[in-house]
């Protein structure tokens, strides 16, 4: 715990009993924090507050997968949008907490933040988003990408299947990773392009598989390879899954030689239908703002852009 000359106390929360204090600042994932603590996706020592008396001025928190010993993502940085400028408080909070939470010399985890879809149109929202980004820019982070958060609900209706395609499970992990490797050729995804600047396509695909896809507990039988008719050449794949919070279209790719023929619609339709068969209330997905072809495919399938996200990283 530290106290600044301005009477600001910076400390981690003591445990679940202080979630109500931590949640005095609003954010769309506040309702998930109790379960995150219970399931060890968060730890009290990863959740810090800046207080003046009993007023919560700012907060910061990291997230990981169950029982991770180090966080994978910085996903909460909030400031009380009162009359005064609390930028210095937020900077001191982040710097103090990061020194305790992160290993010395380690590259900090990426920052991810959900923001309103119209954040640029509302002056107050724009100012708040930019203020939080500025805190992390002062700590060395830079914007990686802005993403569209998308949602399908049953009222939208099921997308039409592509009669040209047949679907089957992946033969094995090697087949799926090989298709993921091929799909990285010409990718528009910012995170994939960052990986490709540092490693081979196969290494990037394997990293994605091991760090995300392999962690899902939902059935692997949901993962589908799309082929040209029965026993035909694979044109791509779709990974419907359930993460810790929602049913999701986790990943979708078309191999380069089959692009430009609209197969993305059939792959997305199959993934959507697979999850819809589980009687889910919603399906979530995301794509980069700059990946216009993928965004259009989601829109054709009935997905609505309900929110955006920004990612920042340290290099």
mmCIF file of C-alpha atoms in Angstrom:
data_model
loop_
_atom_site.group_PDB
_atom_site.id
_atom_site.type_symbol
_atom_site.label_atom_id
_atom_site.label_comp_id
_atom_site.label_asym_id
_atom_site.label_seq_id
_atom_site.Cartn_x
_atom_site.Cartn_y
_atom_site.Cartn_z
ATOM 1 C CA UNK A 1 0.000 0.000 0.000
ATOM 2 C CA UNK A 2 1.192 3.517 -0.754
ATOM 3 C CA UNK A 3 -0.135 6.983 0.044
ATOM 4 C CA UNK A 4 0.605 9.989 -2.141
ATOM 5 C CA UNK A 5 1.079 13.569 -0.867
ATOM 6 C CA UNK A 6 -2.481 14.294 -2.057
ATOM 7 C CA UNK A 7 -3.875 11.807 0.404
ATOM 8 C CA UNK A 8 -4.508 9.120 -2.234
ATOM 9 C CA UNK A 9 -4.151 5.526 -1.034
ATOM 10 C CA UNK A 10 -3.143 2.948 -3.659
ATOM 11 C CA UNK A 11 -3.583 -0.707 -2.751
ATOM 12 C CA UNK A 12 -4.980 -4.058 -3.935
ATOM 13 C CA UNK A 13 -8.430 -5.091 -2.793
ATOM 14 C CA UNK A 14 -8.523 -7.396 0.204
ATOM 15 C CA UNK A 15 -10.736 -10.032 -1.432
ATOM 16 C CA UNK A 16 -14.275 -10.739 -2.687
ATOM 17 C CA UNK A 17 -15.692 -8.675 0.157
ATOM 18 C CA UNK A 18 -14.392 -5.539 -1.606
ATOM 19 C CA UNK A 19 -15.915 -6.245 -5.031
ATOM 20 C CA UNK A 20 -18.702 -3.747 -4.256
ATOM 21 C CA UNK A 21 -16.047 -1.104 -3.632
ATOM 22 C CA UNK A 22 -14.173 -2.046 -6.804
ATOM 23 C CA UNK A 23 -17.400 -1.888 -8.822
ATOM 24 C CA UNK A 24 -18.289 1.660 -7.838
ATOM 25 C CA UNK A 25 -16.880 2.667 -11.220
ATOM 26 C CA UNK A 26 -19.145 1.340 -13.989
ATOM 27 C CA UNK A 27 -18.011 -1.019 -16.729
ATOM 28 C CA UNK A 28 -19.776 -3.598 -18.851
ATOM 29 C CA UNK A 29 -17.992 -6.591 -17.269
ATOM 30 C CA UNK A 30 -18.505 -5.621 -13.606
ATOM 31 C CA UNK A 31 -21.091 -8.383 -13.195
ATOM 32 C CA UNK A 32 -18.455 -11.001 -14.119
ATOM 33 C CA UNK A 33 -15.890 -10.139 -11.454
ATOM 34 C CA UNK A 34 -17.335 -12.208 -8.606
ATOM 35 C CA UNK A 35 -17.235 -15.348 -10.746
ATOM 36 C CA UNK A 36 -13.783 -14.449 -12.070
ATOM 37 C CA UNK A 37 -12.447 -14.388 -8.523
ATOM 38 C CA UNK A 38 -14.203 -17.620 -7.613
ATOM 39 C CA UNK A 39 -12.862 -19.374 -10.721
ATOM 40 C CA UNK A 40 -9.357 -17.921 -10.250
ATOM 41 C CA UNK A 41 -9.327 -15.948 -13.480
ATOM 42 C CA UNK A 42 -8.523 -13.011 -11.211
ATOM 43 C CA UNK A 43 -6.790 -12.656 -7.870
ATOM 44 C CA UNK A 44 -7.299 -9.881 -5.306
ATOM 45 C CA UNK A 45 -3.629 -8.960 -5.686
ATOM 46 C CA UNK A 46 -4.280 -8.303 -9.416
ATOM 47 C CA UNK A 47 -7.089 -5.813 -8.637
ATOM 48 C CA UNK A 48 -5.945 -2.395 -7.376
ATOM 49 C CA UNK A 49 -7.730 0.775 -6.325
ATOM 50 C CA UNK A 50 -6.823 4.415 -5.738
ATOM 51 C CA UNK A 51 -8.837 5.913 -2.877
ATOM 52 C CA UNK A 52 -9.159 9.309 -1.282
ATOM 53 C CA UNK A 53 -10.882 8.532 1.975
ATOM 54 C CA UNK A 54 -13.743 6.264 0.965
ATOM 55 C CA UNK A 55 -14.026 7.694 -2.572
ATOM 56 C CA UNK A 56 -12.852 5.425 -5.379
ATOM 57 C CA UNK A 57 -10.813 7.589 -7.763
ATOM 58 C CA UNK A 58 -9.467 4.933 -10.124
ATOM 59 C CA UNK A 59 -9.038 1.185 -10.462
ATOM 60 C CA UNK A 60 -6.947 -1.248 -12.477
ATOM 61 C CA UNK A 61 -7.115 -5.033 -12.891
ATOM 62 C CA UNK A 62 -5.560 -7.881 -14.829
ATOM 63 C CA UNK A 63 -7.129 -11.153 -16.033
ATOM 64 C CA UNK A 64 -5.847 -14.655 -16.630
ATOM 65 C CA UNK A 65 -7.113 -18.172 -17.243
ATOM 66 C CA UNK A 66 -7.946 -20.288 -14.227
ATOM 67 C CA UNK A 67 -4.981 -20.785 -11.907
ATOM 68 C CA UNK A 68 -2.558 -18.771 -14.096
ATOM 69 C CA UNK A 69 0.346 -17.550 -12.002
ATOM 70 C CA UNK A 70 0.779 -14.439 -14.177
ATOM 71 C CA UNK A 71 -1.921 -12.358 -15.879
ATOM 72 C CA UNK A 72 -2.548 -12.598 -19.620
ATOM 73 C CA UNK A 73 -4.448 -9.348 -20.115
ATOM 74 C CA UNK A 74 -4.896 -5.921 -18.580
ATOM 75 C CA UNK A 75 -8.617 -5.413 -19.053
ATOM 76 C CA UNK A 76 -9.746 -2.830 -16.502
ATOM 77 C CA UNK A 77 -8.506 0.724 -16.171
ATOM 78 C CA UNK A 78 -11.176 3.124 -14.959
ATOM 79 C CA UNK A 79 -11.161 6.662 -13.612
ATOM 80 C CA UNK A 80 -13.901 8.566 -11.812
ATOM 81 C CA UNK A 81 -15.084 11.027 -14.444
ATOM 82 C CA UNK A 82 -15.636 13.794 -11.903
ATOM 83 C CA UNK A 83 -14.848 17.444 -12.281
ATOM 84 C CA UNK A 84 -11.126 17.156 -11.589
ATOM 85 C CA UNK A 85 -8.461 15.637 -13.826
ATOM 86 C CA UNK A 86 -7.344 12.343 -12.279
ATOM 87 C CA UNK A 87 -4.795 11.435 -14.954
ATOM 88 C CA UNK A 88 -1.869 11.632 -12.541
ATOM 89 C CA UNK A 89 -3.715 9.456 -10.028
ATOM 90 C CA UNK A 90 -4.423 6.840 -12.711
ATOM 91 C CA UNK A 91 -0.801 6.911 -13.867
ATOM 92 C CA UNK A 92 0.454 6.441 -10.311
ATOM 93 C CA UNK A 93 -2.051 3.631 -9.763
ATOM 94 C CA UNK A 94 -0.982 1.737 -12.887
ATOM 95 C CA UNK A 95 2.731 2.165 -12.236
ATOM 96 C CA UNK A 96 2.448 1.141 -8.577
ATOM 97 C CA UNK A 97 0.261 -1.885 -9.302
ATOM 98 C CA UNK A 98 2.295 -3.040 -12.315
ATOM 99 C CA UNK A 99 5.473 -3.138 -10.226
ATOM 100 C CA UNK A 100 3.770 -5.537 -7.827
ATOM 101 C CA UNK A 101 1.766 -7.643 -10.263
ATOM 102 C CA UNK A 102 4.198 -8.095 -13.155
ATOM 103 C CA UNK A 103 7.542 -9.845 -13.087
ATOM 104 C CA UNK A 104 10.558 -7.492 -13.204
ATOM 105 C CA UNK A 105 11.638 -6.853 -16.780
ATOM 106 C CA UNK A 106 8.616 -8.664 -18.276
ATOM 107 C CA UNK A 107 6.753 -7.144 -21.229
ATOM 108 C CA UNK A 108 3.376 -6.084 -19.793
ATOM 109 C CA UNK A 109 0.305 -8.003 -20.968
ATOM 110 C CA UNK A 110 -1.807 -6.466 -23.705
ATOM 111 C CA UNK A 111 -4.538 -4.017 -22.727
ATOM 112 C CA UNK A 112 -8.049 -4.762 -23.952
ATOM 113 C CA UNK A 113 -11.001 -2.448 -23.404
ATOM 114 C CA UNK A 114 -14.640 -2.690 -24.486
ATOM 115 C CA UNK A 115 -16.022 0.664 -25.636
ATOM 116 C CA UNK A 116 -19.343 1.860 -27.092
ATOM 117 C CA UNK A 117 -19.776 1.340 -30.819
ATOM 118 C CA UNK A 118 -20.350 5.094 -31.268
ATOM 119 C CA UNK A 119 -17.535 6.224 -28.987
ATOM 120 C CA UNK A 120 -16.179 8.737 -31.466
ATOM 121 C CA UNK A 121 -19.546 10.466 -31.855
ATOM 122 C CA UNK A 122 -20.128 11.206 -28.155
ATOM 123 C CA UNK A 123 -17.696 13.866 -26.824
ATOM 124 C CA UNK A 124 -17.770 12.632 -23.216
ATOM 125 C CA UNK A 125 -17.203 9.007 -24.189
ATOM 126 C CA UNK A 126 -14.442 9.977 -26.609
ATOM 127 C CA UNK A 127 -12.702 12.015 -23.917
ATOM 128 C CA UNK A 128 -12.925 9.155 -21.408
ATOM 129 C CA UNK A 129 -11.558 6.571 -23.857
ATOM 130 C CA UNK A 130 -8.710 8.820 -24.909
ATOM 131 C CA UNK A 131 -7.863 9.654 -21.267
ATOM 132 C CA UNK A 132 -7.484 5.970 -20.397
ATOM 133 C CA UNK A 133 -5.419 5.338 -23.502
ATOM 134 C CA UNK A 134 -3.246 8.301 -22.558
ATOM 135 C CA UNK A 135 -2.473 6.785 -19.155
ATOM 136 C CA UNK A 136 -1.105 3.655 -20.826
ATOM 137 C CA UNK A 137 0.632 5.586 -23.603
ATOM 138 C CA UNK A 138 2.578 7.377 -20.867
ATOM 139 C CA UNK A 139 3.614 3.914 -19.630
ATOM 140 C CA UNK A 140 4.841 2.884 -23.092
ATOM 141 C CA UNK A 141 1.810 1.181 -24.656
ATOM 142 C CA UNK A 142 0.687 1.822 -28.219
ATOM 143 C CA UNK A 143 -2.568 1.084 -30.034
ATOM 144 C CA UNK A 144 -2.515 -2.290 -31.796
ATOM 145 C CA UNK A 145 -6.009 -2.422 -33.265
ATOM 146 C CA UNK A 146 -9.630 -1.397 -32.866
ATOM 147 C CA UNK A 147 -12.104 -4.265 -33.159
ATOM 148 C CA UNK A 148 -15.809 -4.715 -33.785
ATOM 149 C CA UNK A 149 -17.669 -6.783 -31.187
ATOM 150 C CA UNK A 150 -20.529 -8.633 -32.801
ATOM 151 C CA UNK A 151 -23.565 -10.538 -31.606
ATOM 152 C CA UNK A 152 -26.103 -12.889 -33.178
ATOM 153 C CA UNK A 153 -29.438 -13.575 -31.483
ATOM 154 C CA UNK A 154 -32.069 -16.134 -32.511
ATOM 155 C CA UNK A 155 -34.485 -13.405 -33.621
ATOM 156 C CA UNK A 156 -32.071 -12.642 -36.470
ATOM 157 C CA UNK A 157 -32.795 -16.057 -37.994
ATOM 158 C CA UNK A 158 -30.318 -18.692 -39.086
ATOM 159 C CA UNK A 159 -28.040 -17.812 -42.004
ATOM 160 C CA UNK A 160 -28.556 -19.791 -45.202
ATOM 161 C CA UNK A 161 -26.275 -22.834 -45.675
ATOM 162 C CA UNK A 162 -23.947 -22.958 -48.680
ATOM 163 C CA UNK A 163 -25.011 -26.017 -50.664
ATOM 164 C CA UNK A 164 -21.593 -26.196 -52.307
ATOM 165 C CA UNK A 165 -19.972 -27.125 -49.008
ATOM 166 C CA UNK A 166 -19.955 -30.240 -46.883
ATOM 167 C CA UNK A 167 -18.673 -30.240 -43.320
ATOM 168 C CA UNK A 168 -16.751 -32.672 -41.162
ATOM 169 C CA UNK A 169 -14.662 -32.573 -37.994
ATOM 170 C CA UNK A 170 -10.922 -32.038 -38.296
ATOM 171 C CA UNK A 171 -9.032 -35.295 -38.779
ATOM 172 C CA UNK A 172 -6.637 -34.269 -36.011
ATOM 173 C CA UNK A 173 -4.842 -31.265 -34.547
ATOM 174 C CA UNK A 174 -2.192 -31.366 -37.265
ATOM 175 C CA UNK A 175 -4.802 -30.942 -40.012
ATOM 176 C CA UNK A 176 -6.405 -27.979 -38.288
ATOM 177 C CA UNK A 177 -3.082 -26.257 -37.566
ATOM 178 C CA UNK A 178 -2.023 -26.836 -41.187
ATOM 179 C CA UNK A 179 -5.222 -25.137 -42.417
ATOM 180 C CA UNK A 180 -4.714 -22.297 -39.919
ATOM 181 C CA UNK A 181 -1.164 -21.890 -41.241
ATOM 182 C CA UNK A 182 -2.390 -21.641 -44.838
ATOM 183 C CA UNK A 183 -5.147 -19.187 -43.874
ATOM 184 C CA UNK A 184 -2.547 -16.790 -42.435
ATOM 185 C CA UNK A 185 -1.336 -16.029 -45.980
ATOM 186 C CA UNK A 186 -2.652 -12.531 -46.672
ATOM 187 C CA UNK A 187 -4.434 -12.226 -43.326
ATOM 188 C CA UNK A 188 -5.949 -8.861 -42.401
ATOM 189 C CA UNK A 189 -5.943 -9.648 -38.659
ATOM 190 C CA UNK A 190 -3.646 -7.262 -36.763
ATOM 191 C CA UNK A 191 -2.648 -9.717 -34.038
ATOM 192 C CA UNK A 192 -1.792 -12.381 -36.603
ATOM 193 C CA UNK A 193 0.262 -9.905 -38.605
ATOM 194 C CA UNK A 194 2.178 -8.963 -35.456
ATOM 195 C CA UNK A 195 2.913 -12.640 -34.838
ATOM 196 C CA UNK A 196 4.011 -13.156 -38.443
ATOM 197 C CA UNK A 197 6.552 -10.367 -38.054
ATOM 198 C CA UNK A 198 8.165 -12.378 -35.267
ATOM 199 C CA UNK A 199 7.717 -16.047 -36.252
ATOM 200 C CA UNK A 200 6.865 -18.419 -39.083
ATOM 201 C CA UNK A 201 3.245 -18.951 -40.173
ATOM 202 C CA UNK A 202 3.282 -22.456 -38.658
ATOM 203 C CA UNK A 203 4.599 -21.122 -35.354
ATOM 204 C CA UNK A 204 1.949 -18.387 -35.348
ATOM 205 C CA UNK A 205 -0.835 -20.899 -36.055
ATOM 206 C CA UNK A 206 0.426 -23.269 -33.362
ATOM 207 C CA UNK A 207 0.627 -20.419 -30.859
ATOM 208 C CA UNK A 208 -2.981 -19.439 -31.617
ATOM 209 C CA UNK A 209 -4.111 -23.038 -31.282
ATOM 210 C CA UNK A 210 -2.306 -23.708 -28.007
ATOM 211 C CA UNK A 211 -3.020 -20.383 -26.307
ATOM 212 C CA UNK A 212 -6.680 -20.074 -27.289
ATOM 213 C CA UNK A 213 -8.413 -22.894 -29.143
ATOM 214 C CA UNK A 214 -6.965 -25.729 -27.071
ATOM 215 C CA UNK A 215 -8.159 -24.068 -23.859
ATOM 216 C CA UNK A 216 -11.871 -24.296 -24.706
ATOM 217 C CA UNK A 217 -13.743 -26.997 -22.808
ATOM 218 C CA UNK A 218 -16.636 -27.077 -25.309
ATOM 219 C CA UNK A 219 -16.810 -30.116 -27.649
ATOM 220 C CA UNK A 220 -14.184 -30.410 -30.361
ATOM 221 C CA UNK A 221 -16.907 -31.976 -32.516
ATOM 222 C CA UNK A 222 -18.283 -28.469 -32.990
ATOM 223 C CA UNK A 223 -15.136 -27.494 -34.924
ATOM 224 C CA UNK A 224 -15.869 -27.875 -38.619
ATOM 225 C CA UNK A 225 -13.813 -28.211 -41.780
ATOM 226 C CA UNK A 226 -15.646 -27.034 -44.895
ATOM 227 C CA UNK A 227 -14.976 -29.052 -48.059
ATOM 228 C CA UNK A 228 -16.092 -28.835 -51.684
ATOM 229 C CA UNK A 229 -18.720 -31.543 -51.532
ATOM 230 C CA UNK A 230 -18.239 -34.853 -49.771
ATOM 231 C CA UNK A 231 -14.548 -35.794 -49.537
ATOM 232 C CA UNK A 232 -13.556 -32.697 -51.506
ATOM 233 C CA UNK A 233 -10.718 -30.245 -50.915
ATOM 234 C CA UNK A 234 -10.928 -28.203 -47.701
ATOM 235 C CA UNK A 235 -11.798 -24.576 -48.389
ATOM 236 C CA UNK A 236 -11.538 -23.449 -44.763
ATOM 237 C CA UNK A 237 -12.679 -24.004 -41.197
ATOM 238 C CA UNK A 238 -14.822 -22.512 -38.464
ATOM 239 C CA UNK A 239 -14.361 -22.872 -34.696
ATOM 240 C CA UNK A 240 -17.614 -22.497 -32.752
ATOM 241 C CA UNK A 241 -16.891 -22.711 -29.019
ATOM 242 C CA UNK A 242 -17.951 -21.620 -25.581
ATOM 243 C CA UNK A 243 -15.512 -19.517 -23.584
ATOM 244 C CA UNK A 244 -15.872 -18.702 -19.891
ATOM 245 C CA UNK A 245 -18.623 -16.181 -20.651
ATOM 246 C CA UNK A 246 -20.414 -16.754 -23.967
ATOM 247 C CA UNK A 247 -20.862 -19.022 -26.988
ATOM 248 C CA UNK A 248 -18.476 -17.630 -29.607
ATOM 249 C CA UNK A 249 -17.279 -17.941 -33.157
ATOM 250 C CA UNK A 250 -13.689 -18.213 -32.003
ATOM 251 C CA UNK A 251 -11.980 -18.403 -35.385
ATOM 252 C CA UNK A 252 -12.791 -18.700 -39.056
ATOM 253 C CA UNK A 253 -10.483 -18.933 -42.049
ATOM 254 C CA UNK A 254 -10.552 -19.555 -45.791
ATOM 255 C CA UNK A 255 -7.398 -20.890 -47.465
ATOM 256 C CA UNK A 256 -5.980 -18.534 -50.120
ATOM 257 C CA UNK A 257 -6.741 -20.609 -53.223
ATOM 258 C CA UNK A 258 -10.454 -20.674 -52.367
ATOM 259 C CA UNK A 259 -10.960 -17.022 -51.508
ATOM 260 C CA UNK A 260 -13.243 -14.794 -53.534
ATOM 261 C CA UNK A 261 -16.021 -17.369 -53.973
ATOM 262 C CA UNK A 262 -18.157 -16.512 -50.953
ATOM 263 C CA UNK A 263 -17.254 -19.600 -48.938
ATOM 264 C CA UNK A 264 -16.821 -17.441 -45.838
ATOM 265 C CA UNK A 265 -20.619 -17.135 -45.663
ATOM 266 C CA UNK A 266 -21.074 -20.896 -45.652
ATOM 267 C CA UNK A 267 -18.426 -21.416 -42.986
ATOM 268 C CA UNK A 268 -19.942 -18.740 -40.760
ATOM 269 C CA UNK A 269 -23.438 -20.141 -41.344
ATOM 270 C CA UNK A 270 -22.270 -23.601 -40.239
ATOM 271 C CA UNK A 271 -20.620 -22.241 -37.101
ATOM 272 C CA UNK A 272 -23.706 -20.215 -36.248
ATOM 273 C CA UNK A 273 -26.040 -23.152 -36.825
ATOM 274 C CA UNK A 274 -23.841 -25.434 -34.702
ATOM 275 C CA UNK A 275 -24.107 -23.116 -31.704
ATOM 276 C CA UNK A 276 -27.764 -22.250 -32.324
ATOM 277 C CA UNK A 277 -28.559 -25.979 -32.096
ATOM 278 C CA UNK A 278 -27.453 -25.759 -28.454
ATOM 279 C CA UNK A 279 -30.343 -23.320 -27.823
ATOM 280 C CA UNK A 280 -27.999 -20.464 -26.892
ATOM 281 C CA UNK A 281 -29.420 -16.978 -26.222
ATOM 282 C CA UNK A 282 -26.635 -15.255 -28.145
ATOM 283 C CA UNK A 283 -23.407 -15.844 -30.045
ATOM 284 C CA UNK A 284 -20.514 -13.425 -29.772
ATOM 285 C CA UNK A 285 -17.735 -12.761 -32.269
ATOM 286 C CA UNK A 286 -15.186 -10.082 -33.094
ATOM 287 C CA UNK A 287 -13.160 -8.874 -36.038
ATOM 288 C CA UNK A 288 -10.748 -6.028 -36.689
ATOM 289 C CA UNK A 289 -12.253 -2.728 -37.784
ATOM 290 C CA UNK A 290 -10.000 -2.880 -40.840
ATOM 291 C CA UNK A 291 -11.082 -6.398 -41.827
ATOM 292 C CA UNK A 292 -13.967 -5.125 -43.951
ATOM 293 C CA UNK A 293 -14.660 -8.416 -45.807
ATOM 294 C CA UNK A 294 -15.073 -10.319 -42.536
ATOM 295 C CA UNK A 295 -17.229 -7.577 -41.012
ATOM 296 C CA UNK A 296 -19.517 -7.687 -44.057
ATOM 297 C CA UNK A 297 -19.792 -11.486 -43.784
ATOM 298 C CA UNK A 298 -20.910 -11.210 -40.164
ATOM 299 C CA UNK A 299 -23.469 -8.561 -41.113
ATOM 300 C CA UNK A 300 -24.890 -10.814 -43.861
ATOM 301 C CA UNK A 301 -25.228 -13.611 -41.287
ATOM 302 C CA UNK A 302 -27.294 -11.408 -38.968
ATOM 303 C CA UNK A 303 -24.593 -10.338 -36.518
ATOM 304 C CA UNK A 304 -24.924 -6.829 -35.085
ATOM 305 C CA UNK A 305 -22.036 -4.581 -34.038
ATOM 306 C CA UNK A 306 -23.069 -3.869 -30.443
ATOM 307 C CA UNK A 307 -19.716 -2.651 -29.106
ATOM 308 C CA UNK A 308 -16.091 -2.071 -30.035
ATOM 309 C CA UNK A 309 -12.809 -2.939 -28.382
ATOM 310 C CA UNK A 310 -9.362 -1.419 -28.410
ATOM 311 C CA UNK A 311 -6.139 -3.298 -27.855
ATOM 312 C CA UNK A 312 -2.867 -1.704 -26.859
ATOM 313 C CA UNK A 313 0.487 -3.415 -26.438
ATOM 314 C CA UNK A 314 4.030 -2.873 -25.261
ATOM 315 C CA UNK A 315 6.828 -3.837 -27.634
#
